[in-house]
Amino acid sequence: MHYYRKSRIIDMVILKLPDEIEKLRTSNLIVAEILCELREKVKPGVTTRELDRMSEELSHKRRVRPAFKGYRGYPFALCTSVNGEVVHGLPSERPLISGDILSLDFGVDYKGYFGDAAITVPVGPVSVKAQRLMRATEESLYDAIHQARAGNRLGDVSAAVQQRVEADGFSVIRDFVGHGIGRSLHEEPQIPNYGVRGRGIELRPGMVLAIEPMVNEGSYRIKVLPDGWTVVTEDGKLSAHFEHSVAITENGPDILSLIQ
Ligand code: MF3
Ligand code: CO
């Protein structure tokens, strides 16, 4: 359906036309499919460097460009964050071991339109605490997506993440946020994982949001390792991360990175 509007930019957010949303759906579906294929390869003994190489090969096969590689100098195609690593973990030759949890964050550029999504997966059997952390993080993402509708405010999305996460005694990262996505990987608005209902910009049809709760088992405090990329929990406890790119339509949230 088409909708009337005066400007393509409202509150600094670039609104997308329906045909642009379809292009973003294509790139996000490719991201989702690649994440699914990678998830199946995750098991003890596999290295995150192997998963990175696979993500490059799968991108090449689908004629898309891995969006992270070279972005602000990022040296890999995939972000692989293990256990106490929060986000932007660098793929390495260290084999995964049973009990690890692994976040896979991946993005592509397809004909100038970006896709971006992330999942956290268990490596073999993991602790009950790790399972609860992953479940709370993923559920907070879906609670947030439920709030991503026209007429709501950005604070409704942020508050939904925080409420679900803190209900389980976990904490949301303050220093990294979700973002708008479109012809750039990162667009306005910034989407914190904490906030107050009713505050912030009004959500409108045509906005496309990459919502990405980053959740710590313990304190929300983080530090960046000397490699300049890897974000880790300050207390060494676990962290999980899930992300979807979501279009706001007149008929509610439309998850572009979801395989139906
Ligand atoms: N999903 C992450 C983000 O939106 C991935 C970016 S990794 C980078 O920030 F290497 F591209 F920076
Ligand atoms: Co993102």
PDB file of C-alpha atoms and ligand atoms in Angstrom:
ATOM      1  CA  MET A   1       0.000   0.000   0.000  1.00  0.00           C
ATOM      2  CA  HIS A   2       1.163   3.544  -0.648  1.00  0.00           C
ATOM      3  CA  TYR A   3       1.016   6.327   1.885  1.00  0.00           C
ATOM      4  CA  TYR A   4       1.192  10.091   1.516  1.00  0.00           C
ATOM      5  CA  ARG A   5       3.904  12.083   3.191  1.00  0.00           C
ATOM      6  CA  LYS A   6       5.550  15.454   2.797  1.00  0.00           C
ATOM      7  CA  SER A   7       9.155  14.486   3.342  1.00  0.00           C
ATOM      8  CA  ARG A   8      11.417  11.462   3.058  1.00  0.00           C
ATOM      9  CA  ILE A   9      13.166  12.546   6.234  1.00  0.00           C
ATOM     10  CA  ILE A  10      11.359  12.976   9.551  1.00  0.00           C
ATOM     11  CA  ASP A  11      13.221  13.521  12.830  1.00  0.00           C
ATOM     12  CA  MET A  12      16.445  12.852  10.848  1.00  0.00           C
ATOM     13  CA  VAL A  13      15.197   9.342   9.961  1.00  0.00           C
ATOM     14  CA  ILE A  14      15.164   8.428   6.261  1.00  0.00           C
ATOM     15  CA  LEU A  15      11.752   6.959   5.445  1.00  0.00           C
ATOM     16  CA  LYS A  16      11.746   4.112   2.939  1.00  0.00           C
ATOM     17  CA  LEU A  17       9.252   3.659   0.116  1.00  0.00           C
ATOM     18  CA  PRO A  18       7.536   0.279  -0.253  1.00  0.00           C
ATOM     19  CA  ASP A  19       9.839  -0.780  -3.127  1.00  0.00           C
ATOM     20  CA  GLU A  20      12.884   0.086  -0.993  1.00  0.00           C
ATOM     21  CA  ILE A  21      11.514  -2.013   1.849  1.00  0.00           C
ATOM     22  CA  GLU A  22      11.325  -4.947  -0.587  1.00  0.00           C
ATOM     23  CA  LYS A  23      15.003  -4.441  -1.478  1.00  0.00           C
ATOM     24  CA  LEU A  24      15.875  -4.338   2.210  1.00  0.00           C
ATOM     25  CA  ARG A  25      13.841  -7.522   2.668  1.00  0.00           C
ATOM     26  CA  THR A  26      15.946  -9.255   0.024  1.00  0.00           C
ATOM     27  CA  SER A  27      19.240  -8.293   1.677  1.00  0.00           C
ATOM     28  CA  ASN A  28      17.979  -9.145   5.158  1.00  0.00           C
ATOM     29  CA  LEU A  29      16.643 -12.528   4.019  1.00  0.00           C
ATOM     30  CA  ILE A  30      20.077 -13.332   2.609  1.00  0.00           C
ATOM     31  CA  VAL A  31      21.599 -12.406   5.990  1.00  0.00           C
ATOM     32  CA  ALA A  32      19.072 -14.641   7.770  1.00  0.00           C
ATOM     33  CA  GLU A  33      19.763 -17.581   5.446  1.00  0.00           C
ATOM     34  CA  ILE A  34      23.516 -17.240   5.880  1.00  0.00           C
ATOM     35  CA  LEU A  35      23.155 -17.048   9.679  1.00  0.00           C
ATOM     36  CA  CYS A  36      21.031 -20.227   9.533  1.00  0.00           C
ATOM     37  CA  GLU A  37      23.699 -22.041   7.532  1.00  0.00           C
ATOM     38  CA  LEU A  38      26.437 -20.856   9.880  1.00  0.00           C
ATOM     39  CA  ARG A  39      24.455 -21.923  12.947  1.00  0.00           C
ATOM     40  CA  GLU A  40      24.379 -25.475  11.629  1.00  0.00           C
ATOM     41  CA  LYS A  41      28.185 -25.536  11.471  1.00  0.00           C
ATOM     42  CA  VAL A  42      28.619 -24.458  15.110  1.00  0.00           C
ATOM     43  CA  LYS A  43      29.971 -27.310  17.217  1.00  0.00           C
ATOM     44  CA  PRO A  44      32.930 -28.030  19.509  1.00  0.00           C
ATOM     45  CA  GLY A  45      36.238 -27.977  17.587  1.00  0.00           C
ATOM     46  CA  VAL A  46      35.134 -25.512  14.922  1.00  0.00           C
ATOM     47  CA  THR A  47      37.001 -22.187  14.902  1.00  0.00           C
ATOM     48  CA  THR A  48      35.324 -18.833  14.492  1.00  0.00           C
ATOM     49  CA  ARG A  49      37.801 -18.113  11.674  1.00  0.00           C
ATOM     50  CA  GLU A  50      36.289 -21.046   9.768  1.00  0.00           C
ATOM     51  CA  LEU A  51      32.813 -19.581  10.284  1.00  0.00           C
ATOM     52  CA  ASP A  52      34.073 -16.223   9.001  1.00  0.00           C
ATOM     53  CA  ARG A  53      35.466 -17.859   5.874  1.00  0.00           C
ATOM     54  CA  MET A  54      32.162 -19.668   5.330  1.00  0.00           C
ATOM     55  CA  SER A  55      30.244 -16.395   5.653  1.00  0.00           C
ATOM     56  CA  GLU A  56      32.424 -14.949   2.889  1.00  0.00           C
ATOM     57  CA  GLU A  57      31.907 -17.952   0.628  1.00  0.00           C
ATOM     58  CA  LEU A  58      28.139 -17.944   1.179  1.00  0.00           C
ATOM     59  CA  SER A  59      28.049 -14.210   0.394  1.00  0.00           C
ATOM     60  CA  HIS A  60      30.040 -14.749  -2.785  1.00  0.00           C
ATOM     61  CA  LYS A  61      27.656 -17.536  -3.871  1.00  0.00           C
ATOM     62  CA  ARG A  62      24.676 -15.215  -3.409  1.00  0.00           C
ATOM     63  CA  ARG A  63      26.395 -12.285  -5.147  1.00  0.00           C
ATOM     64  CA  VAL A  64      26.282 -10.021  -2.093  1.00  0.00           C
ATOM     65  CA  ARG A  65      29.042  -8.105  -0.359  1.00  0.00           C
ATOM     66  CA  PRO A  66      29.701  -8.769   3.330  1.00  0.00           C
ATOM     67  CA  ALA A  67      28.907  -5.345   4.782  1.00  0.00           C
ATOM     68  CA  PHE A  68      31.152  -5.394   7.847  1.00  0.00           C
ATOM     69  CA  LYS A  69      34.407  -6.153   6.045  1.00  0.00           C
ATOM     70  CA  GLY A  70      36.313  -2.871   5.794  1.00  0.00           C
ATOM     71  CA  TYR A  71      33.583  -0.961   7.626  1.00  0.00           C
ATOM     72  CA  ARG A  72      35.554   1.549   9.740  1.00  0.00           C
ATOM     73  CA  GLY A  73      38.482  -0.799   9.130  1.00  0.00           C
ATOM     74  CA  TYR A  74      36.816  -3.937  10.535  1.00  0.00           C
ATOM     75  CA  PRO A  75      39.041  -6.783   9.246  1.00  0.00           C
ATOM     76  CA  PHE A  76      36.503  -9.660   8.889  1.00  0.00           C
ATOM     77  CA  ALA A  77      33.136 -10.453   7.318  1.00  0.00           C
ATOM     78  CA  LEU A  78      31.560 -11.800  10.505  1.00  0.00           C
ATOM     79  CA  CYS A  79      31.523 -10.770  14.175  1.00  0.00           C
ATOM     80  CA  THR A  80      31.938 -13.766  16.503  1.00  0.00           C
ATOM     81  CA  SER A  81      31.569 -12.956  20.195  1.00  0.00           C
ATOM     82  CA  VAL A  82      32.177 -15.849  22.609  1.00  0.00           C
ATOM     83  CA  ASN A  83      30.991 -15.989  26.261  1.00  0.00           C
ATOM     84  CA  GLY A  84      32.120 -12.730  27.938  1.00  0.00           C
ATOM     85  CA  GLU A  85      32.592 -11.037  24.571  1.00  0.00           C
ATOM     86  CA  VAL A  86      29.627  -8.715  23.991  1.00  0.00           C
ATOM     87  CA  VAL A  87      29.887  -7.652  20.331  1.00  0.00           C
ATOM     88  CA  HIS A  88      32.448  -7.123  17.536  1.00  0.00           C
ATOM     89  CA  GLY A  89      34.416 -10.234  18.558  1.00  0.00           C
ATOM     90  CA  LEU A  90      37.153 -10.980  16.019  1.00  0.00           C
ATOM     91  CA  PRO A  91      37.136 -14.448  14.443  1.00  0.00           C
ATOM     92  CA  SER A  92      40.126 -16.455  15.712  1.00  0.00           C
ATOM     93  CA  GLU A  93      41.840 -19.840  15.430  1.00  0.00           C
ATOM     94  CA  ARG A  94      40.734 -20.849  18.939  1.00  0.00           C
ATOM     95  CA  PRO A  95      38.393 -23.848  18.607  1.00  0.00           C
ATOM     96  CA  LEU A  96      34.956 -23.533  20.175  1.00  0.00           C
ATOM     97  CA  ILE A  97      34.394 -25.788  23.156  1.00  0.00           C
ATOM     98  CA  SER A  98      31.287 -27.399  24.567  1.00  0.00           C
ATOM     99  CA  GLY A  99      29.497 -24.996  26.940  1.00  0.00           C
ATOM    100  CA  ASP A 100      30.477 -21.818  25.037  1.00  0.00           C
ATOM    101  CA  ILE A 101      27.835 -19.434  23.810  1.00  0.00           C
ATOM    102  CA  LEU A 102      28.580 -17.732  20.496  1.00  0.00           C
ATOM    103  CA  SER A 103      27.062 -14.611  19.018  1.00  0.00           C
ATOM    104  CA  LEU A 104      27.111 -14.435  15.207  1.00  0.00           C
ATOM    105  CA  ASP A 105      26.512 -10.935  13.834  1.00  0.00           C
ATOM    106  CA  PHE A 106      26.411 -10.541  10.059  1.00  0.00           C
ATOM    107  CA  GLY A 107      25.500  -7.950   7.446  1.00  0.00           C
ATOM    108  CA  VAL A 108      25.394  -7.684   3.664  1.00  0.00           C
ATOM    109  CA  ASP A 109      25.075  -5.048   0.989  1.00  0.00           C
ATOM    110  CA  TYR A 110      22.778  -6.130  -1.829  1.00  0.00           C
ATOM    111  CA  LYS A 111      22.513  -3.564  -4.645  1.00  0.00           C
ATOM    112  CA  GLY A 112      23.157  -0.736  -2.196  1.00  0.00           C
ATOM    113  CA  TYR A 113      20.628  -1.890   0.411  1.00  0.00           C
ATOM    114  CA  PHE A 114      21.872  -3.267   3.715  1.00  0.00           C
ATOM    115  CA  GLY A 115      20.847  -6.253   5.796  1.00  0.00           C
ATOM    116  CA  ASP A 116      21.948  -6.770   9.427  1.00  0.00           C
ATOM    117  CA  ALA A 117      21.006  -9.451  11.977  1.00  0.00           C
ATOM    118  CA  ALA A 118      22.510 -11.436  14.841  1.00  0.00           C
ATOM    119  CA  ILE A 119      21.857 -14.606  16.843  1.00  0.00           C
ATOM    120  CA  THR A 120      23.464 -16.201  19.874  1.00  0.00           C
ATOM    121  CA  VAL A 121      23.810 -19.978  19.774  1.00  0.00           C
ATOM    122  CA  PRO A 122      24.962 -22.633  22.233  1.00  0.00           C
ATOM    123  CA  VAL A 123      28.031 -24.776  21.491  1.00  0.00           C
ATOM    124  CA  GLY A 124      26.983 -28.230  22.668  1.00  0.00           C
ATOM    125  CA  PRO A 125      25.135 -28.312  25.993  1.00  0.00           C
ATOM    126  CA  VAL A 126      25.386 -25.038  27.961  1.00  0.00           C
ATOM    127  CA  SER A 127      24.631 -24.024  31.559  1.00  0.00           C
ATOM    128  CA  VAL A 128      21.090 -23.196  32.683  1.00  0.00           C
ATOM    129  CA  LYS A 129      22.281 -19.643  33.350  1.00  0.00           C
ATOM    130  CA  ALA A 130      23.483 -19.326  29.752  1.00  0.00           C
ATOM    131  CA  GLN A 131      20.174 -20.693  28.455  1.00  0.00           C
ATOM    132  CA  ARG A 132      18.222 -18.190  30.568  1.00  0.00           C
ATOM    133  CA  LEU A 133      20.433 -15.336  29.339  1.00  0.00           C
ATOM    134  CA  MET A 134      19.934 -16.283  25.691  1.00  0.00           C
ATOM    135  CA  ARG A 135      16.175 -16.727  26.160  1.00  0.00           C
ATOM    136  CA  ALA A 136      15.768 -13.372  27.952  1.00  0.00           C
ATOM    137  CA  THR A 137      17.780 -11.593  25.243  1.00  0.00           C
ATOM    138  CA  GLU A 138      15.830 -13.130  22.359  1.00  0.00           C
ATOM    139  CA  GLU A 139      12.479 -12.547  24.057  1.00  0.00           C
ATOM    140  CA  SER A 140      13.422  -8.919  24.770  1.00  0.00           C
ATOM    141  CA  LEU A 141      14.006  -8.504  21.032  1.00  0.00           C
ATOM    142  CA  TYR A 142      10.523  -9.814  20.215  1.00  0.00           C
ATOM    143  CA  ASP A 143       8.951  -7.652  22.974  1.00  0.00           C
ATOM    144  CA  ALA A 144      10.716  -4.654  21.415  1.00  0.00           C
ATOM    145  CA  ILE A 145       9.574  -5.590  17.907  1.00  0.00           C
ATOM    146  CA  HIS A 146       5.998  -5.786  19.193  1.00  0.00           C
ATOM    147  CA  GLN A 147       6.329  -2.102  20.179  1.00  0.00           C
ATOM    148  CA  ALA A 148       7.794  -1.106  16.799  1.00  0.00           C
ATOM    149  CA  ARG A 149       4.563   0.249  15.363  1.00  0.00           C
ATOM    150  CA  ALA A 150       3.410   3.561  13.896  1.00  0.00           C
ATOM    151  CA  GLY A 151       2.219   5.990  16.558  1.00  0.00           C
ATOM    152  CA  ASN A 152       4.385   4.473  19.281  1.00  0.00           C
ATOM    153  CA  ARG A 153       7.550   6.221  20.430  1.00  0.00           C
ATOM    154  CA  LEU A 154      11.113   5.004  20.214  1.00  0.00           C
ATOM    155  CA  GLY A 155      11.195   4.872  24.031  1.00  0.00           C
ATOM    156  CA  ASP A 156       8.479   2.181  23.913  1.00  0.00           C
ATOM    157  CA  VAL A 157      10.875  -0.061  21.956  1.00  0.00           C
ATOM    158  CA  SER A 158      13.826   0.641  24.262  1.00  0.00           C
ATOM    159  CA  ALA A 159      11.809   0.226  27.465  1.00  0.00           C
ATOM    160  CA  ALA A 160      10.449  -3.136  26.264  1.00  0.00           C
ATOM    161  CA  VAL A 161      13.978  -4.548  25.960  1.00  0.00           C
ATOM    162  CA  GLN A 162      15.036  -3.217  29.352  1.00  0.00           C
ATOM    163  CA  GLN A 163      11.927  -4.451  31.148  1.00  0.00           C
ATOM    164  CA  ARG A 164      12.174  -8.025  29.834  1.00  0.00           C
ATOM    165  CA  VAL A 165      15.916  -8.229  30.509  1.00  0.00           C
ATOM    166  CA  GLU A 166      15.867  -6.751  34.011  1.00  0.00           C
ATOM    167  CA  ALA A 167      12.890  -8.946  34.984  1.00  0.00           C
ATOM    168  CA  ASP A 168      15.332 -11.858  34.824  1.00  0.00           C
ATOM    169  CA  GLY A 169      18.042  -9.976  36.757  1.00  0.00           C
ATOM    170  CA  PHE A 170      20.224  -9.374  33.700  1.00  0.00           C
ATOM    171  CA  SER A 171      21.467  -5.979  32.460  1.00  0.00           C
ATOM    172  CA  VAL A 172      21.401  -4.083  29.153  1.00  0.00           C
ATOM    173  CA  ILE A 173      24.525  -2.579  27.620  1.00  0.00           C
ATOM    174  CA  ARG A 174      24.562   1.216  27.703  1.00  0.00           C
ATOM    175  CA  ASP A 175      27.503   1.936  25.398  1.00  0.00           C
ATOM    176  CA  PHE A 176      26.208   0.348  22.178  1.00  0.00           C
ATOM    177  CA  VAL A 177      22.835   0.780  20.519  1.00  0.00           C
ATOM    178  CA  GLY A 178      20.670  -0.407  17.645  1.00  0.00           C
ATOM    179  CA  HIS A 179      20.201   1.807  14.604  1.00  0.00           C
ATOM    180  CA  GLY A 180      18.219   2.711  11.531  1.00  0.00           C
ATOM    181  CA  ILE A 181      19.247   0.795   8.388  1.00  0.00           C
ATOM    182  CA  GLY A 182      18.793   1.383   4.679  1.00  0.00           C
ATOM    183  CA  ARG A 183      21.239   2.505   2.023  1.00  0.00           C
ATOM    184  CA  SER A 184      23.749   2.778   4.881  1.00  0.00           C
ATOM    185  CA  LEU A 185      24.466   0.153   7.523  1.00  0.00           C
ATOM    186  CA  HIS A 186      23.994   2.700  10.282  1.00  0.00           C
ATOM    187  CA  GLU A 187      21.390   5.452   9.993  1.00  0.00           C
ATOM    188  CA  GLU A 188      19.391   7.508  12.461  1.00  0.00           C
ATOM    189  CA  PRO A 189      17.838   6.860  14.892  1.00  0.00           C
ATOM    190  CA  GLN A 190      20.055   5.350  17.537  1.00  0.00           C
ATOM    191  CA  ILE A 191      18.063   2.724  19.427  1.00  0.00           C
ATOM    192  CA  PRO A 192      19.192   2.272  23.046  1.00  0.00           C
ATOM    193  CA  ASN A 193      18.231  -0.923  24.843  1.00  0.00           C
ATOM    194  CA  TYR A 194      17.052   1.096  27.837  1.00  0.00           C
ATOM    195  CA  GLY A 195      14.588   3.942  28.002  1.00  0.00           C
ATOM    196  CA  VAL A 196      11.290   5.374  29.093  1.00  0.00           C
ATOM    197  CA  ARG A 197       7.884   4.614  27.556  1.00  0.00           C
ATOM    198  CA  GLY A 198       6.320   7.522  25.697  1.00  0.00           C
ATOM    199  CA  ARG A 199       9.627   9.310  25.167  1.00  0.00           C
ATOM    200  CA  GLY A 200      11.625   9.806  21.986  1.00  0.00           C
ATOM    201  CA  ILE A 201      10.656  10.251  18.357  1.00  0.00           C
ATOM    202  CA  GLU A 202       7.343   9.027  16.991  1.00  0.00           C
ATOM    203  CA  LEU A 203       7.625   5.875  14.896  1.00  0.00           C
ATOM    204  CA  ARG A 204       6.213   6.149  11.386  1.00  0.00           C
ATOM    205  CA  PRO A 205       5.532   3.861   8.430  1.00  0.00           C
ATOM    206  CA  GLY A 206       8.672   3.623   6.276  1.00  0.00           C
ATOM    207  CA  MET A 207      11.145   3.591   9.156  1.00  0.00           C
ATOM    208  CA  VAL A 208      13.417   0.513   9.180  1.00  0.00           C
ATOM    209  CA  LEU A 209      15.093  -0.271  12.491  1.00  0.00           C
ATOM    210  CA  ALA A 210      17.886  -2.703  13.376  1.00  0.00           C
ATOM    211  CA  ILE A 211      16.911  -3.549  16.955  1.00  0.00           C
ATOM    212  CA  GLU A 212      19.724  -5.330  18.794  1.00  0.00           C
ATOM    213  CA  PRO A 213      19.579  -6.097  22.502  1.00  0.00           C
ATOM    214  CA  MET A 214      23.055  -6.721  23.976  1.00  0.00           C
ATOM    215  CA  VAL A 215      22.561  -8.253  27.395  1.00  0.00           C
ATOM    216  CA  ASN A 216      24.964  -9.085  30.217  1.00  0.00           C
ATOM    217  CA  GLU A 217      24.569 -11.750  32.857  1.00  0.00           C
ATOM    218  CA  GLY A 218      26.150  -9.420  35.475  1.00  0.00           C
ATOM    219  CA  SER A 219      27.018  -5.729  35.320  1.00  0.00           C
ATOM    220  CA  TYR A 220      26.327  -3.756  32.129  1.00  0.00           C
ATOM    221  CA  ARG A 221      29.826  -2.300  32.271  1.00  0.00           C
ATOM    222  CA  ILE A 222      32.058  -3.177  29.322  1.00  0.00           C
ATOM    223  CA  LYS A 223      35.546  -2.510  28.030  1.00  0.00           C
ATOM    224  CA  VAL A 224      37.131  -2.695  24.578  1.00  0.00           C
ATOM    225  CA  LEU A 225      40.151  -4.987  24.184  1.00  0.00           C
ATOM    226  CA  PRO A 226      43.491  -3.618  22.863  1.00  0.00           C
ATOM    227  CA  ASP A 227      42.612  -5.071  19.413  1.00  0.00           C
ATOM    228  CA  GLY A 228      40.355  -1.996  19.177  1.00  0.00           C
ATOM    229  CA  TRP A 229      37.235  -4.057  18.372  1.00  0.00           C
ATOM    230  CA  THR A 230      36.326  -6.794  20.835  1.00  0.00           C
ATOM    231  CA  VAL A 231      33.871  -5.520  23.437  1.00  0.00           C
ATOM    232  CA  VAL A 232      33.940  -7.624  26.630  1.00  0.00           C
ATOM    233  CA  THR A 233      32.099  -7.592  29.939  1.00  0.00           C
ATOM    234  CA  GLU A 234      34.142  -5.868  32.640  1.00  0.00           C
ATOM    235  CA  ASP A 235      33.265  -8.622  35.175  1.00  0.00           C
ATOM    236  CA  GLY A 236      34.051 -11.492  32.788  1.00  0.00           C
ATOM    237  CA  LYS A 237      30.489 -12.853  32.968  1.00  0.00           C
ATOM    238  CA  LEU A 238      28.453 -13.951  29.938  1.00  0.00           C
ATOM    239  CA  SER A 239      26.817 -11.724  27.337  1.00  0.00           C
ATOM    240  CA  ALA A 240      24.247 -12.442  24.595  1.00  0.00           C
ATOM    241  CA  HIS A 241      23.111 -10.560  21.479  1.00  0.00           C
ATOM    242  CA  PHE A 242      20.185 -10.907  19.074  1.00  0.00           C
ATOM    243  CA  GLU A 243      19.292  -8.549  16.219  1.00  0.00           C
ATOM    244  CA  HIS A 244      16.569  -8.175  13.596  1.00  0.00           C
ATOM    245  CA  SER A 245      15.984  -5.484  10.992  1.00  0.00           C
ATOM    246  CA  VAL A 246      12.324  -4.457  11.192  1.00  0.00           C
ATOM    247  CA  ALA A 247      10.203  -2.259   8.907  1.00  0.00           C
ATOM    248  CA  ILE A 248       7.420  -0.207  10.461  1.00  0.00           C
ATOM    249  CA  THR A 249       4.361  -0.474   8.232  1.00  0.00           C
ATOM    250  CA  GLU A 250       0.755   0.680   8.476  1.00  0.00           C
ATOM    251  CA  ASN A 251      -0.024  -2.913   9.450  1.00  0.00           C
ATOM    252  CA  GLY A 252       2.512  -3.220  12.246  1.00  0.00           C
ATOM    253  CA  PRO A 253       6.107  -4.461  12.464  1.00  0.00           C
ATOM    254  CA  ASP A 254       7.462  -6.436   9.512  1.00  0.00           C
ATOM    255  CA  ILE A 255      10.592  -8.452  10.433  1.00  0.00           C
ATOM    256  CA  LEU A 256      12.740  -8.321   7.300  1.00  0.00           C
ATOM    257  CA  SER A 257      15.430 -10.703   8.579  1.00  0.00           C
ATOM    258  CA  LEU A 258      13.025 -13.508   9.510  1.00  0.00           C
ATOM    259  CA  ILE A 259      12.866 -16.749   7.533  1.00  0.00           C
ATOM    260  CA  GLN A 260       9.201 -17.699   7.304  1.00  0.00           C
TER     261      GLN A 260
HETATM  262  N1  MF3 B   1      25.410  -5.289  14.002  1.00  0.00           N
HETATM  263  C1  MF3 B   1      26.610  -4.547  14.342  1.00  0.00           C
HETATM  264  C2  MF3 B   1      26.333  -3.088  14.328  1.00  0.00           C
HETATM  265  O1  MF3 B   1      25.300  -2.705  13.869  1.00  0.00           O
HETATM  266  C3  MF3 B   1      27.717  -4.941  13.478  1.00  0.00           C
HETATM  267  C4  MF3 B   1      28.699  -3.914  13.063  1.00  0.00           C
HETATM  268  S1  MF3 B   1      30.242  -4.657  13.036  1.00  0.00           S
HETATM  269  C5  MF3 B   1      31.250  -3.668  12.131  1.00  0.00           C
HETATM  270  O2  MF3 B   1      27.091  -2.289  14.824  1.00  0.00           O
HETATM  271  F1  MF3 B   1      32.340  -4.294  11.975  1.00  0.00           F
HETATM  272  F2  MF3 B   1      30.693  -3.439  10.986  1.00  0.00           F
HETATM  273  F3  MF3 B   1      31.414  -2.541  12.755  1.00  0.00           F
HETATM  274 CO    CO B   2      23.396  -3.722  13.802  1.00  0.00          CO
END
